PDB file of C-alpha atoms in Angstrom:
ATOM      1  CA  MET I   1     127.601 122.164 139.476  1.00 61.00           C
ATOM      2  CA  GLN I   2     128.647 125.745 139.015  1.00 63.00           C
ATOM      3  CA  GLY I   3     129.998 128.679 140.910  1.00 62.00           C
ATOM      4  CA  SER I   4     127.354 131.156 141.981  1.00 66.00           C
ATOM      5  CA  PRO I   5     127.361 134.288 139.780  1.00 68.00           C
ATOM      6  CA  LYS I   6     127.187 136.391 142.964  1.00 71.00           C
ATOM      7  CA  ASN I   7     130.018 134.461 144.646  1.00 74.00           C
ATOM      8  CA  PRO I   8     132.040 132.139 142.340  1.00 69.00           C
ATOM      9  CA  GLU I   9     133.575 130.445 145.417  1.00 76.00           C
ATOM     10  CA  GLN I  10     130.115 129.186 146.451  1.00 78.00           C
ATOM     11  CA  LYS I  11     128.985 126.059 144.562  1.00 81.00           C
ATOM     12  CA  ILE I  12     125.363 125.618 143.473  1.00 82.00           C
ATOM     13  CA  ILE I  13     123.607 122.847 141.559  1.00 85.00           C
ATOM     14  CA  LYS I  14     121.005 123.823 138.966  1.00 89.00           C
ATOM     15  CA  ARG I  15     119.360 122.250 135.924  1.00 88.00           C
ATOM     16  CA  VAL I  16     120.597 123.579 132.562  1.00 91.00           C
ATOM     17  CA  ILE I  17     117.459 124.739 130.728  1.00 91.00           C
ATOM     18  CA  ALA I  18     118.919 126.416 127.623  1.00 93.00           C
ATOM     19  CA  LEU I  19     122.262 126.723 125.838  1.00 93.00           C
ATOM     20  CA  GLU I  20     123.820 129.565 123.877  1.00 94.00           C
ATOM     21  CA  GLY I  21     121.582 130.647 121.000  1.00 94.00           C
ATOM     22  CA  ASP I  22     118.395 129.215 122.529  1.00 94.00           C
ATOM     23  CA  ILE I  23     115.426 131.480 123.230  1.00 94.00           C
ATOM     24  CA  ILE I  24     113.823 130.870 126.628  1.00 92.00           C
ATOM     25  CA  LYS I  25     110.600 132.154 128.162  1.00 92.00           C
ATOM     26  CA  THR I  26     111.671 133.387 131.575  1.00 92.00           C
ATOM     27  CA  MET I  27     109.868 133.122 134.899  1.00 90.00           C
ATOM     28  CA  GLY I  28     110.198 136.555 136.488  1.00 85.00           C
ATOM     29  CA  TYR I  29     113.422 137.804 134.892  1.00 91.00           C
ATOM     30  CA  LYS I  30     113.509 141.446 133.743  1.00 92.00           C
ATOM     31  CA  ASN I  31     112.792 140.365 130.132  1.00 91.00           C
ATOM     32  CA  ARG I  32     109.974 137.914 129.325  1.00 93.00           C
ATOM     33  CA  TYR I  33     112.053 136.226 126.584  1.00 94.00           C
ATOM     34  CA  VAL I  34     115.830 135.888 126.477  1.00 95.00           C
ATOM     35  CA  LYS I  35     118.140 134.676 123.737  1.00 96.00           C
ATOM     36  CA  VAL I  36     121.015 133.055 125.604  1.00 96.00           C
ATOM     37  CA  PRO I  37     124.233 134.810 124.482  1.00 97.00           C
ATOM     38  CA  ASP I  38     127.308 133.014 123.173  1.00 97.00           C
ATOM     39  CA  GLY I  39     129.410 131.517 125.945  1.00 96.00           C
ATOM     40  CA  HIS I  40     126.454 131.345 128.374  1.00 96.00           C
ATOM     41  CA  PHE I  41     123.618 129.059 129.445  1.00 93.00           C
ATOM     42  CA  TRP I  42     120.331 129.378 131.382  1.00 94.00           C
ATOM     43  CA  VAL I  43     119.923 127.485 134.678  1.00 93.00           C
ATOM     44  CA  GLU I  44     116.944 126.937 136.960  1.00 91.00           C
ATOM     45  CA  GLY I  45     116.278 125.180 140.224  1.00 87.00           C
ATOM     46  CA  ASP I  46     113.567 122.551 140.501  1.00 80.00           C
ATOM     47  CA  HIS I  47     111.552 124.656 142.964  1.00 79.00           C
ATOM     48  CA  HIS I  48     110.216 127.420 140.706  1.00 74.00           C
ATOM     49  CA  GLY I  49     109.546 130.710 142.414  1.00 72.00           C
ATOM     50  CA  CYS I  50     111.818 130.059 145.395  1.00 82.00           C
ATOM     51  CA  SER I  51     115.065 129.149 143.646  1.00 85.00           C
ATOM     52  CA  PHE I  52     118.056 131.458 143.170  1.00 88.00           C
ATOM     53  CA  ASP I  53     118.692 130.879 139.455  1.00 92.00           C
ATOM     54  CA  SER I  54     118.875 132.560 136.033  1.00 93.00           C
ATOM     55  CA  ASN I  55     115.429 134.053 136.588  1.00 93.00           C
ATOM     56  CA  ASN I  56     117.176 136.166 139.259  1.00 91.00           C
ATOM     57  CA  PHE I  57     120.634 136.741 137.769  1.00 91.00           C
ATOM     58  CA  GLY I  58     120.276 136.028 134.017  1.00 94.00           C
ATOM     59  CA  PRO I  59     122.413 133.881 131.720  1.00 95.00           C
ATOM     60  CA  VAL I  60     125.483 132.282 133.325  1.00 93.00           C
ATOM     61  CA  SER I  61     128.990 132.213 131.848  1.00 92.00           C
ATOM     62  CA  LEU I  62     130.167 128.755 130.781  1.00 91.00           C
ATOM     63  CA  GLY I  63     133.375 129.536 132.685  1.00 88.00           C
ATOM     64  CA  LEU I  64     131.526 129.065 135.982  1.00 87.00           C
ATOM     65  CA  VAL I  65     130.794 125.357 135.309  1.00 86.00           C
ATOM     66  CA  HIS I  66     132.772 123.041 137.572  1.00 85.00           C
ATOM     67  CA  ALA I  67     131.167 119.615 137.136  1.00 87.00           C
ATOM     68  CA  ARG I  68     128.056 117.691 136.155  1.00 86.00           C
ATOM     69  CA  ALA I  69     125.859 116.076 138.799  1.00 86.00           C
ATOM     70  CA  SER I  70     125.101 112.445 137.977  1.00 90.00           C
ATOM     71  CA  HIS I  71     123.337 111.109 141.106  1.00 90.00           C
ATOM     72  CA  ILE I  72     121.240 112.204 144.070  1.00 89.00           C
ATOM     73  CA  ILE I  73     122.774 110.628 147.168  1.00 92.00           C
ATOM     74  CA  TRP I  74     121.039 112.494 149.995  1.00 90.00           C
ATOM     75  CA  PRO I  75     118.640 111.996 151.550  1.00 91.00           C
ATOM     76  CA  LEU I  76     119.153 108.246 151.246  1.00 94.00           C
ATOM     77  CA  ASN I  77     115.525 107.595 150.283  1.00 95.00           C
ATOM     78  CA  ARG I  78     116.106 109.697 147.111  1.00 92.00           C
ATOM     79  CA  TRP I  79     119.271 107.832 146.011  1.00 93.00           C
ATOM     80  CA  GLN I  80     119.062 107.692 142.204  1.00 93.00           C
ATOM     81  CA  LYS I  81     120.810 108.438 138.939  1.00 94.00           C
ATOM     82  CA  ILE I  82     119.863 111.845 137.499  1.00 87.00           C
ATOM     83  CA  GLU I  83     118.407 111.457 134.022  1.00 83.00           C
ATOM     84  CA  PRO I  84     119.073 114.348 131.623  1.00 78.00           C
ATOM     85  CA  ALA I  85     115.576 115.667 130.971  1.00 77.00           C
ATOM     86  CA  LEU I  86     113.825 119.024 130.861  1.00 74.00           C
ATOM     87  CA  PRO I  87     110.341 119.608 132.187  1.00 73.00           C
ATOM     88  CA  MET I  88     108.013 120.078 129.172  1.00 74.00           C
ATOM     89  CA  ASP I  89     107.079 123.620 130.228  1.00 78.00           C
ATOM     90  CA  ARG I  90     110.742 124.717 130.498  1.00 81.00           C
ATOM     91  CA  ARG I  91     112.062 123.700 127.068  1.00 80.00           C
ATOM     92  CA  PRO I  92     113.618 126.448 124.900  1.00 82.00           C
ATOM     93  CA  LEU I  93     111.219 128.176 122.474  1.00 82.00           C
ATOM     94  CA  SER I  94     113.759 127.825 119.660  1.00 70.00           C
ATOM     95  CA  ASP I  95     116.925 125.837 119.241  1.00 56.00           C
ATOM     96  CA  TRP I  96     119.553 127.081 116.812  1.00 51.00           C
ATOM     97  CA  ARG I  97     121.178 123.630 116.682  1.00 52.00           C
ATOM     98  CA  ASP I  98     118.295 121.969 114.799  1.00 52.00           C
ATOM     99  CA  GLY I  99     116.364 125.037 113.592  1.00 53.00           C
ATOM    100  CA  SER I 100     113.234 124.084 115.536  1.00 52.00           C
ATOM    101  CA  THR I 101     110.799 126.581 117.012  1.00 50.00           C
ATOM    102  CA  ALA I 102     108.166 125.826 119.627  1.00 51.00           C
ATOM    103  CA  ASP I 103     104.843 127.670 119.701  1.00 44.00           C
ATOM    104  CA  LYS I 104     104.654 130.652 122.037  1.00 42.00           C
ATOM    105  CA  ASP I 105     101.590 130.822 124.265  1.00 43.00           C
ATOM    106  CA  ASP I 106     101.537 134.632 124.477  1.00 41.00           C
TER     107      ASP I 106
END
């Protein structure tokens, strides 16, 4: 959970897609590829194209993080523990922590 970059008093929940130093292929941001700067991370909602996330406002300061979501509790039929996983198509293109680089498709 983080404060919204437009209004830090408003809380939003987004999936962390990339950490500082990672290179991410964006989905509609002003630059096609972004290297996440130090002290920032890249967040996205699960509903691509209609989510207010880093593709709209860019990398987010780590200082805006308030908590980590661990469970979905509403609606009741979705009650479950949230597993830390990234969709395959949203993984960083490179990861400075292990030196890996994924293939670019363009």
